[in-house]
XYZ file of C-alpha atoms in Angstrom:
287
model
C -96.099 21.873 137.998
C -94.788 19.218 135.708
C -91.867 17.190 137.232
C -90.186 14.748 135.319
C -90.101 10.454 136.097
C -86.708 10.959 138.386
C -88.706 13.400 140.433
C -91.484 11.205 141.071
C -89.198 8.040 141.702
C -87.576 10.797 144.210
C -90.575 11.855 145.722
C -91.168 7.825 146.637
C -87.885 7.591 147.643
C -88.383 10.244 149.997
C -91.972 9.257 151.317
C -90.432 5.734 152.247
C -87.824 6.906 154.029
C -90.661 8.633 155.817
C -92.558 5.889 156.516
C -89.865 4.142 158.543
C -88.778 7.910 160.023
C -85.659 7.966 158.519
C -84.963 11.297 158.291
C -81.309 11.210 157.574
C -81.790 9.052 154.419
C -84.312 12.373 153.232
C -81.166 14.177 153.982
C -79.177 12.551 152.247
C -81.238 11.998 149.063
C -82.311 15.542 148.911
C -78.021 16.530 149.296
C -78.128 14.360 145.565
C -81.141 16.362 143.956
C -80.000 19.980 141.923
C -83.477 20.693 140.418
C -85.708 22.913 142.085
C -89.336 20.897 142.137
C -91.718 22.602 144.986
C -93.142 19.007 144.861
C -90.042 17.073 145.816
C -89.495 19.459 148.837
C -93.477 19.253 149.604
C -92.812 15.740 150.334
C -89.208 16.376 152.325
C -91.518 18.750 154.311
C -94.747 16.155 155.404
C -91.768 13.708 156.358
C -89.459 16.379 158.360
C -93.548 16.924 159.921
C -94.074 13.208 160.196
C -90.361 12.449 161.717
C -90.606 15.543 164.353
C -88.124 17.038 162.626
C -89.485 20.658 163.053
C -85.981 22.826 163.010
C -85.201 21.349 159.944
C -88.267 20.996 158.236
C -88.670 25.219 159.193
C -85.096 25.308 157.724
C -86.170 23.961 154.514
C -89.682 25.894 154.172
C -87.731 29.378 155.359
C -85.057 28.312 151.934
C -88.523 27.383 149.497
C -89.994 31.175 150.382
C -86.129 32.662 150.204
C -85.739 30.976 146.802
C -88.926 31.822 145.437
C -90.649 28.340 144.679
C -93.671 28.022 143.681
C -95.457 27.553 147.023
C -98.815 25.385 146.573
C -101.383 23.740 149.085
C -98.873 21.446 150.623
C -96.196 24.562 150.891
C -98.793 26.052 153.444
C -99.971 23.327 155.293
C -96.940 21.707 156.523
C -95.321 24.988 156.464
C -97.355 25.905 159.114
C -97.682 22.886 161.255
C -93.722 23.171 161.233
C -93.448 26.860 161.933
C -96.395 26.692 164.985
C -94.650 23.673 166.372
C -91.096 25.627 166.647
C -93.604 29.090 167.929
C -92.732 30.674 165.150
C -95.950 32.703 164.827
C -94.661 35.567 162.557
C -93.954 32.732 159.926
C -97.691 30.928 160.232
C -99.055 34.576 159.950
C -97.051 35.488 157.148
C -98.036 32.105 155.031
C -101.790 32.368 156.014
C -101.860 36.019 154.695
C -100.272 34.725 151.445
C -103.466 31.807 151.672
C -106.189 34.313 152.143
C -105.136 36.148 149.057
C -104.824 32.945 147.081
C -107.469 32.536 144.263
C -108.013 28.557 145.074
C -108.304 27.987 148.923
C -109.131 24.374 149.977
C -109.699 23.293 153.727
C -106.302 21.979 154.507
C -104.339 25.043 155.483
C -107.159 26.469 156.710
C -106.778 23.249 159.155
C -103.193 24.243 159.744
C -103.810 27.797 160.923
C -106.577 26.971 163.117
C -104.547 24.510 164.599
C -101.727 26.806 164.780
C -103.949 29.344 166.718
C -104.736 26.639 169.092
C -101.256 25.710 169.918
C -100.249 29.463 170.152
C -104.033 30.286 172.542
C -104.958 33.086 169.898
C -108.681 32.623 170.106
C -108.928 35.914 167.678
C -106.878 34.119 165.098
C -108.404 30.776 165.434
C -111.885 32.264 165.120
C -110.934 34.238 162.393
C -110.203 31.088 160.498
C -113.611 29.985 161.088
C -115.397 33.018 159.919
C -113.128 33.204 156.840
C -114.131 29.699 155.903
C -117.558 29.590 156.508
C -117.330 33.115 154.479
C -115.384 31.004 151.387
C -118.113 28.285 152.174
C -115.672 25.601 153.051
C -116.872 22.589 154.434
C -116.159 23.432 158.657
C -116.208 20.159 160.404
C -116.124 18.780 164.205
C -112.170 19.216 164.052
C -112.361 22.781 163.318
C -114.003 23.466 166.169
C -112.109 21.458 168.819
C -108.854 23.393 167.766
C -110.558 26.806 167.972
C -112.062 26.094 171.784
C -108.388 24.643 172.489
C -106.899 27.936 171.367
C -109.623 28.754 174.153
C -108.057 26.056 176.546
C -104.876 27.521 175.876
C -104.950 31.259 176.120
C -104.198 33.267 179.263
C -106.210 33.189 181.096
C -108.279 30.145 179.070
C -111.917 31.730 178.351
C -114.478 29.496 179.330
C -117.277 32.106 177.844
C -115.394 31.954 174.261
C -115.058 27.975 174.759
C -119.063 27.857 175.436
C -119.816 30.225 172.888
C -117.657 27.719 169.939
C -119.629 24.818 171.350
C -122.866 26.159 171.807
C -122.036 27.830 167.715
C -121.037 24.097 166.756
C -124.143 22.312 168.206
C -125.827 24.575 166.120
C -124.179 23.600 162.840
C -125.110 19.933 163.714
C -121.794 19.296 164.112
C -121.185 16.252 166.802
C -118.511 16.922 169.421
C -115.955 14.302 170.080
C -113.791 13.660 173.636
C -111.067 16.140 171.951
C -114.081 18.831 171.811
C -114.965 17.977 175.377
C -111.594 17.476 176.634
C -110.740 20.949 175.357
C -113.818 22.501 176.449
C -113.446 21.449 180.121
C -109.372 22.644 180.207
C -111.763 25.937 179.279
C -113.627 26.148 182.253
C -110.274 26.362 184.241
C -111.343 29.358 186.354
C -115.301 28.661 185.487
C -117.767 27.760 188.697
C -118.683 24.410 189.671
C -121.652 24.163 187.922
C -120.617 24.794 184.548
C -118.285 22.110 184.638
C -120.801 19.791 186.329
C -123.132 20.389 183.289
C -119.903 19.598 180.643
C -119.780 16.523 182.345
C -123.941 15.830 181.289
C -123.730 16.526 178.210
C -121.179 14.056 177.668
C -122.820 11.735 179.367
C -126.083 12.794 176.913
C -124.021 12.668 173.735
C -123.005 8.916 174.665
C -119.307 10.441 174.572
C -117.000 8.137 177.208
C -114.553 9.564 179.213
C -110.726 8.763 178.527
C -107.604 9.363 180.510
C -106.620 12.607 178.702
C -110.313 13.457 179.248
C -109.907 12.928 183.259
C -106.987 14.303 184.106
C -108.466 17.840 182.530
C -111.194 17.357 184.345
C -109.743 17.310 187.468
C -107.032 20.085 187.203
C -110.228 22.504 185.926
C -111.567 21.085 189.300
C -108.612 21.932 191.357
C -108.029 24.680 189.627
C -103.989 23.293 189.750
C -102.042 25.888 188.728
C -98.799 25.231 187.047
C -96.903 25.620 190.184
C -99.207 23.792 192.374
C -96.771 20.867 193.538
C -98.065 17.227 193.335
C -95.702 15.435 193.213
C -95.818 13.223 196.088
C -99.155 12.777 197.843
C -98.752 14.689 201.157
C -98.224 17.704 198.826
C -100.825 16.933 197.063
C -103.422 16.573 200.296
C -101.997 19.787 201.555
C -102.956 21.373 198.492
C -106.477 19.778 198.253
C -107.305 21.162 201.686
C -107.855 24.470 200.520
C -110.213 23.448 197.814
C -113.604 23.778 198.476
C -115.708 20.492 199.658
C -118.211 20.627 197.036
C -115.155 20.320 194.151
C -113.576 17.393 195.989
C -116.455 15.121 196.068
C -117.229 15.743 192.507
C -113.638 15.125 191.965
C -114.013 11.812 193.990
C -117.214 11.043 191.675
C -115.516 11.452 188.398
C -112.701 9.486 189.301
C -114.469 6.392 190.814
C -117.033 6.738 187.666
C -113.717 6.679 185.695
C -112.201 4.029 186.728
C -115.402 1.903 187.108
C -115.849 2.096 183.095
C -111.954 1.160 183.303
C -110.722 4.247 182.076
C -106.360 4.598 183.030
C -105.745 7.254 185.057
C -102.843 9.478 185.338
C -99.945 9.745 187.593
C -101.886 13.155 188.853
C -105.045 11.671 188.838
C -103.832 8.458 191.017
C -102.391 11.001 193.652
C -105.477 12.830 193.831
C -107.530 9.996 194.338
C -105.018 8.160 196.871
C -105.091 12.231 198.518
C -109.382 12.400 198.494
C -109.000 8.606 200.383
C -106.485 9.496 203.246
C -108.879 12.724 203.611
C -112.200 11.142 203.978
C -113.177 12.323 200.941
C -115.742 9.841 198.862
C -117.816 9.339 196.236
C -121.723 10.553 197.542
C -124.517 8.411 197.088
């Protein structure tokens, strides 16, 4: 696409505003602009992304498809990330179906639709993204695979055998997991037994990988096994809760946290109550 100079001085324009999230000036230069450059709204599209402006930014990628532009690359990649974060799954599919049919197919909506199935817990759809890019022999990297065992984290119920299966499938590729990978792959094991969690938590410790506060706190609820309607908000909730977990959880849930917070990770609102619950119940770390 050829765009002329006041396009590109727009397309700066429009990235500044971006820079300093100020959507409305995008708004208001784009109300100016009466050509019909795919580029110039690419760019109104990764700011509406970058500024959280999702119901617009859909807005604006629903009027590019209606109009006909001339979607490229950038068209599908942030059209995606804006359609998955408003749920609008019939829109991600319908873009990624026009991607697999394109004849030049990089990695970077391939990113968006994998991370699109994670958001949505489609583990077919996210895997399927995998096996069409290893089958287009695009480079699949460590991110890849933490949003596919997310879309494991995040389907109902999560899939802990799926989850292992990715990881196990990554190690493989020599691919290095990262605390997103493990942080995913733990929210996984939701419903999984004891011991499979207790053996996520060595190979961290194998791979060097340090725990973080996001890392924690999904730790313990896979521990717990908190569902979403568990209450714990105030500590006596909380211990009355914890009694019916089994002994064997609750002192690795004591370990974690005191190995935790010894390497000075922060720990969650949930977390703190869980620990400040495991301490009024005589609940401590083993030696």
């Amino acid at each position: 696409e050829s765009i002329s100079a006041a396009e590109k001085a727009l397309m700066s324009q429009i990235m500044d505003a971006g820079t300093i999230g100020d959507w409305q000036m995008v708004e208001k230069l784009l109300s100016k602009y009466t050509g019909c450059s795919a580029s110039v709204y690419n760019a109104a599209l990764t700011v509406a992304f970058r500024c959280a402006e999702y119901q617009a930014g859909c807005k604006m990628c629903a009027e590019m498809i209606d109009l006909g532009f001339n979607k490229t690359e950038p068209t599908y990649t942030m059209g995606m990330k804006l359609f998955a974060k408003e749920r609008r799954w019939d829109m991600v599919r319908t873009l990624w179906a026009e991607v697999r049919e394109s004849a030049e197919i990089t990695v970077s909506p391939c990113g968006a639709r994998i991370d699109a199935a994670a958001d949505e817990g489609d583990i077919e759809g996210a895997v399927g993204v995998l096996d069409f890019m290893y089958a287009k022999q695009l480079d699949v990297g460590c991110n890849h695979f933490s949003s596919a065992i997310r879309a494991c984290q995040k389907s109902e119920p999560p899939s802990s055998q799926c989850a292992q299966f990715l990881f196990e499938k990554m190690v493989q590729a020599e691919l290095k997991p990262n605390i997103i990978t493990l942080t995913s792959l733990v929210g996984a094991h939701f419903k999984a037994p004891l011991r499979m969690l207790k053996s996520i938590r060595c190979q961290m410790m194998d791979l060097g990988i340090q725990p973080d506060r996001v890392f924690l706190d999904t730790y313990v609820h896979s521990l717990l096994q908190k569902e979403k309607k568990a209450d714990f908000r105030s500590v006596a909730e909380t211990k009355k809760y914890l009694s019916r977990v089994k002994d064997d959880r609750l002192i690795e849930a004591a370990a974690v946290i005191e190995e935790a917070s010894s390497r000075g990770v922060g720990l969650t609102d949930f977390v703190k109550r869980v620990r400040k619950s495991l301490d009024e119940m005589g609940i401590h770390l083993q030696e």
